[in-house]
Short mmCIF file of C-alpha atoms in Angstrom, two decimals:
data_model
loop_
_atom_site.label_atom_id
_atom_site.label_comp_id
_atom_site.label_asym_id
_atom_site.label_seq_id
_atom_site.Cartn_x
_atom_site.Cartn_y
_atom_site.Cartn_z
CA MET A 1 -59.39 66.72 80.01
CA ASP A 2 -60.09 67.86 76.42
CA LYS A 3 -60.19 65.42 73.52
CA LEU A 4 -56.78 66.38 72.10
CA LEU A 5 -55.03 65.96 75.42
CA LYS A 6 -56.89 62.73 76.07
CA SER A 7 -55.87 61.36 72.68
CA CYS A 8 -52.23 62.20 73.35
CA PHE A 9 -52.46 60.53 76.74
CA ILE A 10 -53.99 57.38 75.26
CA ALA A 11 -51.25 57.26 72.65
CA LEU A 12 -48.63 57.60 75.39
CA LEU A 13 -50.16 54.72 77.29
CA LEU A 14 -50.59 52.44 74.33
CA PHE A 15 -47.25 53.11 72.66
CA GLY A 16 -44.89 55.07 74.89
CA LEU A 17 -45.22 53.26 78.19
CA GLY A 18 -45.92 50.00 76.41
CA CYS A 19 -42.67 50.20 74.43
CA ARG A 20 -40.64 51.05 77.50
CA LYS A 21 -42.25 48.19 79.34
CA GLU A 22 -41.41 45.71 76.57
CA ASP A 23 -37.84 47.01 76.29
CA GLU A 24 -37.19 46.70 80.00
CA LYS A 25 -38.93 43.36 80.49
CA THR A 26 -35.83 41.51 79.35
CA MET A 27 -33.54 43.39 81.73
CA ILE A 28 -35.42 43.66 84.98
CA PRO A 29 -36.63 41.14 87.58
CA GLU A 30 -40.19 39.95 87.06
CA SER A 31 -41.29 41.49 90.38
CA VAL A 32 -40.50 45.00 89.15
CA MET A 33 -43.56 44.73 86.91
CA ALA A 34 -45.74 44.70 90.03
CA GLY A 35 -48.96 44.64 88.02
CA GLY A 36 -47.70 42.54 85.11
CA ASP A 37 -48.83 44.18 81.89
CA CYS A 38 -50.94 46.51 84.08
CA THR A 39 -47.81 48.28 85.36
CA VAL A 40 -46.96 51.94 84.85
CA PHE A 41 -43.64 53.71 85.40
CA SER A 42 -44.65 56.76 87.35
CA THR A 43 -43.16 57.95 90.63
CA GLY A 44 -44.90 61.30 90.99
CA PRO A 45 -48.02 62.45 92.86
CA ASP A 46 -50.16 61.03 90.03
CA ALA A 47 -48.66 57.51 90.23
CA PHE A 48 -51.95 55.93 91.36
CA THR A 49 -54.10 57.68 88.77
CA PHE A 50 -53.17 56.00 85.47
CA PRO A 51 -55.47 53.56 83.66
CA LEU A 52 -54.24 50.07 82.86
CA PRO A 53 -51.75 50.51 80.01
CA ASN A 54 -53.06 47.37 78.29
CA LEU A 55 -56.69 48.53 78.16
CA ASP A 56 -58.14 48.72 74.67
CA ALA A 57 -59.30 52.09 73.35
CA PHE A 58 -62.87 51.51 74.53
CA GLY A 59 -61.61 50.68 78.00
CA VAL A 60 -59.47 53.82 78.17
CA GLU A 61 -62.43 55.97 77.14
CA ARG A 62 -64.57 54.29 79.78
CA HIS A 63 -61.85 54.78 82.38
CA PHE A 64 -61.79 58.54 81.82
CA LEU A 65 -65.59 58.64 81.99
CA ALA A 66 -65.40 56.75 85.28
CA ASP A 67 -62.68 59.12 86.49
CA GLY A 68 -65.17 61.96 86.19
CA ILE A 69 -67.76 60.09 88.26
CA PHE A 70 -65.17 59.16 90.90
CA GLY A 71 -64.31 62.83 91.34
CA GLN A 72 -67.87 64.11 91.06
CA GLN A 73 -69.24 66.07 94.01
CA PHE A 74 -72.84 64.99 94.60
CA VAL A 75 -75.46 67.42 95.87
CA SER A 76 -78.72 67.09 97.75
CA ALA A 77 -81.94 66.28 95.89
CA PRO A 78 -83.72 67.60 93.96
CA ALA A 79 -81.04 68.34 91.37
CA VAL A 80 -80.83 68.10 87.59
CA GLN A 81 -77.62 66.05 87.83
CA PHE A 82 -75.75 64.19 90.55
CA GLY A 83 -78.42 64.67 93.19
CA GLY A 84 -79.21 62.32 96.05
CA LEU A 85 -76.46 63.19 98.50
CA GLY A 86 -77.45 62.32 102.06
CA PRO A 87 -79.52 63.31 103.86
CA LEU A 88 -76.68 62.00 106.08
CA PHE A 89 -73.17 61.48 104.75
CA ASN A 90 -69.44 61.60 105.47
CA GLN A 91 -68.14 63.13 102.21
CA ASN A 92 -69.74 64.20 98.94
CA SER A 93 -67.29 62.53 96.52
CA CYS A 94 -65.02 59.49 96.37
CA GLU A 95 -61.94 61.66 95.90
CA SER A 96 -62.67 63.53 99.11
CA CYS A 97 -61.52 60.45 101.05
CA HIS A 98 -59.13 58.73 98.60
CA VAL A 99 -56.64 61.54 98.01
CA ARG A 100 -55.23 61.07 94.48
CA ASN A 101 -56.48 57.47 94.85
CA GLY A 102 -54.19 56.98 97.84
CA ARG A 103 -54.76 56.94 101.57
CA GLY A 104 -57.10 59.38 103.26
CA MET A 105 -56.16 61.87 105.92
CA ILE A 106 -57.00 61.20 109.57
CA PRO A 107 -58.69 64.00 111.58
CA GLN A 108 -56.42 66.89 112.43
CA MET A 109 -59.04 68.25 114.84
CA ASP A 110 -62.35 67.11 116.31
CA ASN A 111 -64.88 66.42 113.52
CA ASP A 112 -62.37 67.50 110.87
CA PRO A 113 -64.49 68.02 107.69
CA ASN A 114 -61.59 67.09 105.41
CA SER A 115 -60.78 63.75 107.00
CA GLY A 116 -61.08 60.46 105.11
CA LEU A 117 -61.54 58.51 108.33
CA LEU A 118 -64.98 57.31 109.41
CA LEU A 119 -66.40 55.28 112.26
CA ARG A 120 -68.18 51.96 111.70
CA ILE A 121 -70.59 51.18 114.52
CA SER A 122 -72.69 48.18 115.55
CA LEU A 123 -74.07 46.15 118.43
CA THR A 124 -72.80 42.77 119.58
CA GLY A 125 -74.06 39.84 117.50
CA GLN A 126 -74.80 39.03 113.86
CA ASN A 127 -77.75 39.66 111.58
CA ALA A 128 -79.47 37.00 109.47
CA ASN A 129 -76.75 37.19 106.79
CA GLY A 130 -73.86 37.00 109.23
CA GLY A 131 -73.17 40.74 109.10
CA ILE A 132 -73.23 43.35 111.82
CA ILE A 133 -76.26 44.39 113.87
CA ALA A 134 -76.94 48.04 113.15
CA VAL A 135 -77.36 50.50 116.00
CA PRO A 136 -81.01 51.64 116.30
CA GLU A 137 -81.40 55.26 115.09
CA PHE A 138 -77.75 55.30 113.89
CA GLY A 139 -77.21 52.35 111.53
CA GLY A 140 -73.84 50.72 110.86
CA GLN A 141 -71.75 53.84 110.26
CA LEU A 142 -71.68 57.25 111.90
CA GLN A 143 -72.49 60.00 109.41
CA ASN A 144 -71.05 63.20 110.80
CA LYS A 145 -72.40 65.45 108.03
CA ALA A 146 -75.92 66.22 106.82
CA ILE A 147 -77.68 68.27 104.18
CA PHE A 148 -78.83 71.77 105.10
CA GLY A 149 -81.52 71.74 107.78
CA THR A 150 -80.83 68.16 108.92
CA ALA A 151 -78.98 67.14 112.06
CA PRO A 152 -75.93 64.87 111.55
CA GLU A 153 -75.75 61.80 113.75
CA GLY A 154 -72.84 63.09 115.80
CA LYS A 155 -69.25 64.26 115.76
CA VAL A 156 -65.93 62.38 115.78
CA SER A 157 -63.54 63.25 118.59
CA LYS A 158 -60.03 61.95 119.04
CA SER A 159 -57.55 61.56 121.85
CA GLU A 160 -54.42 59.45 121.97
CA ILE A 161 -51.98 57.73 124.25
CA THR A 162 -48.30 57.21 123.58
CA GLN A 163 -45.89 54.40 124.31
CA ILE A 164 -42.15 54.02 123.89
CA VAL A 165 -40.69 51.05 122.00
CA SER A 166 -37.01 50.21 122.38
CA PHE A 167 -34.87 48.35 119.87
CA LEU A 168 -32.21 45.84 120.84
CA ASP A 169 -29.56 48.43 119.97
CA GLY A 170 -31.05 50.94 122.40
CA GLN A 171 -32.78 53.24 119.92
CA GLN A 172 -36.35 54.20 120.76
CA VAL A 173 -39.52 55.09 118.87
CA THR A 174 -42.65 56.74 120.24
CA LEU A 175 -45.92 55.16 119.11
CA HIS A 176 -49.28 56.93 119.19
CA LYS A 177 -52.56 55.06 119.69
CA PRO A 178 -55.68 57.06 118.88
CA ALA A 179 -58.99 56.67 120.72
CA TYR A 180 -61.97 57.83 118.67
CA THR A 181 -65.23 58.68 120.43
CA ILE A 182 -68.63 59.94 119.29
CA THR A 183 -69.88 63.22 120.72
CA ASP A 184 -72.80 65.63 120.23
CA THR A 185 -75.16 62.92 118.98
CA TYR A 186 -78.60 63.94 117.69
CA LEU A 187 -80.13 61.32 120.00
CA PRO A 188 -78.64 59.58 123.04
CA LEU A 189 -76.26 56.81 121.99
CA SER A 190 -76.00 53.63 124.00
CA GLY A 191 -72.73 53.03 125.79
CA ASN A 192 -72.42 49.47 124.47
CA VAL A 193 -71.88 50.48 120.83
CA LEU A 194 -68.86 48.87 119.13
CA ILE A 195 -66.75 51.45 117.26
CA SER A 196 -64.23 50.72 114.50
CA PRO A 197 -62.29 53.61 112.94
CA ARG A 198 -61.49 53.08 109.25
CA ASN A 199 -59.21 55.33 107.24
CA ALA A 200 -59.63 55.42 103.46
CA PRO A 201 -57.15 52.98 101.82
CA PRO A 202 -55.53 53.39 98.39
CA VAL A 203 -57.63 52.07 95.49
CA HIS A 204 -55.09 51.35 92.75
CA GLY A 205 -54.79 47.73 91.60
CA LEU A 206 -58.13 46.59 93.01
CA GLY A 207 -59.15 45.09 89.67
CA LEU A 208 -56.10 42.84 89.73
CA LEU A 209 -56.91 41.75 93.28
CA GLU A 210 -60.43 40.90 92.14
CA ALA A 211 -58.97 38.84 89.30
CA ILE A 212 -57.02 36.50 91.61
CA PRO A 213 -58.93 33.20 91.57
CA SER A 214 -60.71 32.41 94.83
CA SER A 215 -59.14 28.95 94.75
CA SER A 216 -55.65 30.52 94.87
CA ILE A 217 -56.54 32.56 97.95
CA MET A 218 -58.27 29.65 99.66
CA ALA A 219 -55.16 27.52 99.04
CA LEU A 220 -53.20 29.92 101.29
CA ALA A 221 -55.66 29.59 104.19
CA ASP A 222 -54.62 27.59 107.25
CA GLU A 223 -57.27 28.36 109.84
CA THR A 224 -56.10 25.72 112.32
CA ASP A 225 -52.39 26.27 111.67
CA THR A 226 -51.85 22.71 110.51
CA ASN A 227 -48.24 23.42 109.57
CA GLY A 228 -47.47 24.83 113.02
CA ASP A 229 -45.80 28.02 111.82
CA GLY A 230 -47.97 30.25 114.01
CA ILE A 231 -49.68 31.80 110.99
CA THR A 232 -53.26 30.88 110.19
CA GLY A 233 -54.89 32.91 107.42
CA LYS A 234 -58.68 32.82 107.42
CA PRO A 235 -61.00 33.65 104.52
CA ASN A 236 -63.83 36.00 105.42
CA MET A 237 -66.98 34.56 103.86
CA VAL A 238 -69.36 37.48 103.35
CA TRP A 239 -72.80 38.05 101.88
CA ASP A 240 -72.98 38.70 98.14
CA ILE A 241 -76.09 40.81 97.63
CA LEU A 242 -76.59 40.06 93.95
CA GLU A 243 -76.00 36.33 94.13
CA GLN A 244 -77.69 35.98 97.55
CA THR A 245 -75.01 33.68 98.85
CA PHE A 246 -71.77 33.74 100.83
CA LYS A 247 -68.58 34.44 98.88
CA LEU A 248 -64.96 35.12 99.66
CA GLY A 249 -64.43 38.67 100.94
CA ARG A 250 -61.59 40.61 99.35
CA PHE A 251 -62.13 44.33 99.85
CA GLY A 252 -62.13 46.52 102.94
CA TRP A 253 -59.97 46.44 106.06
CA LYS A 254 -61.70 43.24 107.21
CA ALA A 255 -62.38 41.81 103.74
CA GLU A 256 -66.09 42.44 104.20
CA GLN A 257 -66.97 42.99 100.52
CA PRO A 258 -66.78 40.24 97.86
CA THR A 259 -66.71 42.26 94.63
CA ALA A 260 -65.55 45.63 93.37
CA ALA A 261 -69.11 46.56 92.41
CA GLN A 262 -70.53 45.79 95.87
CA GLN A 263 -67.60 47.62 97.46
CA ALA A 264 -68.35 50.67 95.30
CA ALA A 265 -72.09 50.55 95.99
CA GLY A 266 -71.51 50.11 99.71
CA ALA A 267 -69.20 53.12 99.90
CA ALA A 268 -71.59 55.24 97.86
CA HIS A 269 -74.44 54.22 100.18
CA ASN A 270 -72.77 54.62 103.54
CA ASP A 271 -70.30 57.43 102.81
CA MET A 272 -72.45 59.62 100.55
CA GLY A 273 -76.00 58.40 101.19
CA LEU A 274 -76.57 57.31 97.57
CA THR A 275 -79.18 54.61 97.07
CA SER A 276 -78.73 52.13 94.21
CA PHE A 277 -79.95 48.74 93.04
CA TYR A 278 -77.57 47.18 95.60
CA PHE A 279 -78.90 49.31 98.45
CA PRO A 280 -82.34 50.67 97.50
CA ASP A 281 -83.19 51.99 100.98
CA GLU A 282 -81.62 55.01 102.65
CA HIS A 283 -79.02 53.92 105.18
CA CYS A 284 -80.86 56.10 107.70
CA GLU A 285 -84.32 54.71 106.86
CA GLY A 286 -86.71 55.29 109.75
CA GLN A 287 -84.54 57.79 111.61
CA THR A 288 -86.06 61.11 112.63
CA ASN A 289 -83.24 62.97 110.83
CA CYS A 290 -83.79 61.08 107.59
CA ILE A 291 -86.72 62.90 106.01
CA ASP A 292 -85.62 65.84 103.88
CA GLY A 293 -83.54 65.22 100.75
CA THR A 294 -84.77 61.69 100.07
CA GLN A 295 -86.09 60.65 96.65
CA ALA A 296 -88.75 58.20 95.50
CA THR A 297 -86.36 56.86 92.87
CA LEU A 298 -82.83 55.51 93.26
CA ASP A 299 -80.19 58.21 93.68
CA VAL A 300 -77.79 56.61 91.17
CA ASP A 301 -78.49 54.18 88.33
CA ASP A 302 -76.80 50.88 87.47
CA GLU A 303 -74.37 52.58 85.09
CA THR A 304 -73.11 54.96 87.77
CA ILE A 305 -72.36 52.10 90.16
CA SER A 306 -70.67 50.25 87.30
CA LEU A 307 -68.51 53.31 86.58
CA PHE A 308 -67.58 53.76 90.25
CA ALA A 309 -66.31 50.17 90.24
CA PHE A 310 -64.72 50.32 86.79
CA TYR A 311 -62.62 53.29 87.83
CA PHE A 312 -60.68 51.50 90.53
CA GLN A 313 -60.81 48.17 88.69
CA SER A 314 -58.95 49.84 85.81
CA LEU A 315 -56.30 51.69 87.82
CA ALA A 316 -52.74 50.59 87.07
CA VAL A 317 -50.05 49.67 89.56
CA PRO A 318 -46.72 51.52 89.76
CA ALA A 319 -43.58 49.53 89.05
CA GLN A 320 -41.14 48.61 91.80
CA ARG A 321 -38.15 50.91 91.89
CA ASN A 322 -34.42 50.81 92.73
CA TYR A 323 -34.38 47.03 92.33
CA SER A 324 -30.60 46.91 91.83
CA ASP A 325 -29.82 49.05 94.88
CA SER A 326 -27.79 46.97 97.36
CA GLN A 327 -29.87 48.20 100.31
CA VAL A 328 -33.10 47.25 98.54
CA ILE A 329 -31.70 43.81 97.72
CA ARG A 330 -30.68 43.28 101.36
CA GLY A 331 -34.07 44.58 102.54
CA ARG A 332 -35.84 42.11 100.27
CA GLU A 333 -33.82 39.27 101.84
CA LEU A 334 -34.72 40.48 105.33
CA PHE A 335 -38.41 40.74 104.42
CA SER A 336 -38.29 37.04 103.69
CA GLN A 337 -36.00 36.09 106.60
CA ILE A 338 -38.17 37.64 109.30
CA GLU A 339 -41.19 36.00 107.64
CA CYS A 340 -43.17 39.05 106.59
CA GLU A 341 -43.97 36.99 103.51
CA SER A 342 -46.01 34.56 105.60
CA CYS A 343 -48.94 36.97 105.27
CA HIS A 344 -47.72 39.52 102.70
CA THR A 345 -47.60 36.91 99.91
CA PRO A 346 -45.49 38.49 97.18
CA LYS A 347 -46.72 36.82 93.99
CA HIS A 348 -50.06 35.86 92.49
CA THR A 349 -51.36 35.01 89.03
CA THR A 350 -54.71 36.40 87.99
CA GLY A 351 -57.36 34.29 86.29
CA VAL A 352 -59.89 35.31 83.69
CA HIS A 353 -61.67 38.61 84.39
CA GLU A 354 -64.46 40.36 82.51
CA ILE A 355 -61.97 43.21 81.94
CA ALA A 356 -59.62 41.35 79.62
CA ALA A 357 -56.61 43.51 80.51
CA LEU A 358 -56.70 42.10 84.06
CA SER A 359 -56.63 38.47 82.97
CA ASN A 360 -53.68 36.09 83.27
CA GLN A 361 -51.25 38.58 84.80
CA THR A 362 -48.31 37.73 87.06
CA ILE A 363 -48.51 40.31 89.83
CA TYR A 364 -46.69 41.24 93.05
CA PRO A 365 -49.26 42.79 95.44
CA TYR A 366 -47.72 41.39 98.70
CA THR A 367 -50.98 40.21 100.25
CA ASP A 368 -52.80 36.93 100.81
CA LEU A 369 -56.17 38.73 101.14
CA LEU A 370 -56.82 36.62 104.24
CA LEU A 371 -57.64 37.55 107.83
CA HIS A 372 -54.99 37.34 110.53
CA ASP A 373 -55.04 37.94 114.27
CA MET A 374 -53.00 41.14 114.69
CA GLY A 375 -53.15 41.23 118.49
CA GLU A 376 -54.82 43.39 121.12
CA GLY A 377 -52.88 46.50 120.19
CA LEU A 378 -54.61 46.78 116.80
CA ALA A 379 -57.94 45.24 117.87
CA ASP A 380 -61.17 47.14 117.24
CA ASN A 381 -63.19 44.42 119.03
CA ARG A 382 -65.91 44.74 116.38
CA PRO A 383 -66.56 41.44 114.51
CA THR A 384 -67.60 41.56 110.84
CA PHE A 385 -68.87 38.31 109.30
CA LEU A 386 -66.14 35.78 110.20
CA ALA A 387 -63.55 38.41 111.14
CA ASP A 388 -63.28 38.73 114.90
CA GLY A 389 -62.28 41.85 116.80
CA GLN A 390 -58.54 41.23 116.44
CA GLU A 391 -58.47 40.06 112.83
CA TRP A 392 -57.64 42.22 109.81
CA ARG A 393 -57.12 41.45 106.15
CA THR A 394 -53.48 41.60 105.01
CA PRO A 395 -53.29 44.87 103.07
CA PRO A 396 -51.42 44.89 99.74
CA LEU A 397 -48.06 46.66 99.81
CA TRP A 398 -47.62 47.58 96.14
CA GLY A 399 -47.07 51.29 95.82
CA ILE A 400 -46.61 51.74 99.59
CA GLY A 401 -43.26 53.48 99.03
CA LEU A 402 -45.06 56.27 97.17
CA THR A 403 -47.57 56.90 99.97
CA HIS A 404 -46.18 60.28 101.01
CA VAL A 405 -45.51 61.32 97.42
CA ILE A 406 -49.22 60.83 96.72
CA ASN A 407 -50.41 62.43 99.96
CA PRO A 408 -47.78 64.00 102.26
CA ASN A 409 -50.27 63.85 105.15
CA ALA A 410 -51.05 60.15 104.74
CA THR A 411 -50.58 57.69 107.58
CA PHE A 412 -50.71 53.89 107.86
CA LEU A 413 -52.92 51.15 109.38
CA HIS A 414 -56.71 51.00 109.61
CA ASP A 415 -57.05 53.98 111.94
CA GLY A 416 -54.09 55.91 110.56
CA ARG A 417 -52.13 55.73 113.80
CA ALA A 418 -48.71 55.06 112.20
CA LYS A 419 -46.93 58.04 110.71
CA THR A 420 -44.18 55.86 109.25
CA MET A 421 -43.82 52.32 107.94
CA GLU A 422 -41.56 51.52 110.89
CA GLU A 423 -44.30 52.53 113.31
CA ALA A 424 -46.74 50.31 111.39
CA ILE A 425 -44.36 47.35 111.71
CA LEU A 426 -44.00 47.94 115.44
CA TRP A 427 -47.79 47.80 115.89
CA HIS A 428 -47.88 44.27 114.44
CA GLY A 429 -48.93 41.77 117.14
CA GLY A 430 -50.77 38.46 117.33
CA GLU A 431 -49.66 36.19 114.50
CA ALA A 432 -47.23 38.89 113.32
CA GLU A 433 -45.59 39.43 116.71
CA SER A 434 -42.73 37.04 115.89
CA SER A 435 -41.83 39.06 112.79
CA GLN A 436 -42.16 42.31 114.73
CA LYS A 437 -39.74 41.06 117.41
CA LYS A 438 -37.27 39.94 114.74
CA TYR A 439 -37.46 43.41 113.21
CA LYS A 440 -36.76 45.01 116.60
CA ASN A 441 -33.71 42.81 117.00
CA LEU A 442 -32.20 43.84 113.68
CA SER A 443 -29.33 46.29 113.57
CA LYS A 444 -30.13 49.90 112.64
CA THR A 445 -28.52 49.27 109.25
CA ASP A 446 -30.72 46.27 108.50
CA ARG A 447 -33.86 48.02 109.76
CA ASP A 448 -33.05 50.81 107.33
CA ASN A 449 -32.48 48.26 104.56
CA LEU A 450 -35.88 46.66 105.13
CA ILE A 451 -37.61 50.05 105.08
CA LYS A 452 -35.67 50.91 101.93
CA PHE A 453 -37.10 47.76 100.29
CA LEU A 454 -40.63 48.74 101.30
CA ASN A 455 -40.03 52.20 99.90
CA ALA A 456 -39.10 50.58 96.59
CA LEU A 457 -42.44 48.77 96.30
#
């Protein structure tokens, strides 16, 4: 983006959107401003790509610099710039998985090179820090790509089974459950490896989620279900590499990362093979296919990791839409009545964050950031820190109604099995089974109303 265009865009953010936001604040429900002052009014394919409208000029400049790094395609070493890719990797840029900052695309064929889905792997048990036990000669994530002349660890193959779900009114839906397997490995792979498929989630609003005080999240936890409502909510306490202590996990499908920076460094390390001050060793250290393309120095410096994190920390949240539509209003009532809100907590207030624009905002992400048992149907049976094989972090719902505007091929849930939001609801089990059954018992009209509400988020 050239300087003139960038200047115009900054002016639009600071004055145009800001003025509209201020004008409408007095007329619209608070929840419409899903990100508080960090809300943008965009409904197009670029809705997840805007910087926080309340960033100062320095922050906006830094956001666009970070945008370039987020989209940068890294290459194998040696290289004058952006070297260090691999030697084993899944994709060569962040954008390759997070399509327009939204959900990734699940494999359309075996070992689909364009997919944003990857396989986490491990053995039973925990390491000294409570994390997973890596698979010898393979590590904690299957890398299905490699630099020229190096053998990838294996390929991702997919099959699926189907099942029919019937509603109380007789209508039926066909659900598809994928089974991902690892084939064509460079070395024999033990049969007792735990496999967890993970599709790339959207990254907008992550700075606001980081700004929610830990005490607010912990206050929602009820591990022993003391109130007897069938909903627990468990914090995942995970290892903070910089502080060398356990902290509340917030990011990832199982809340296995405590901070945006560690999340960014972990993805760069495992997905692209980039070493950094967080992860100074190659993820494939010691493997026979981990020789060429390595460097004596770190692949990326502290500033690059900081920019990776700053990019998604400074992404705005789209406003809720159609708030006065009667179907949306009814859907919002049903969302509460069938107790979706027990886990998808609508409202939070952020605390003080090092990015001032994120501080003290009233936001509507619809998540409690806690772990919940989602039943055998969604289980990956691969524990991560305190998350057991059936537990998943409640994903935020803000912007979910724009999912297919952002990426028409996007799907829902951790392994991308649900093509629609209704299918995703029907996969809810465990603690969420009661809400799922209540949804199935709704009339077709009310099911449509609830989906209409979700589409307005």
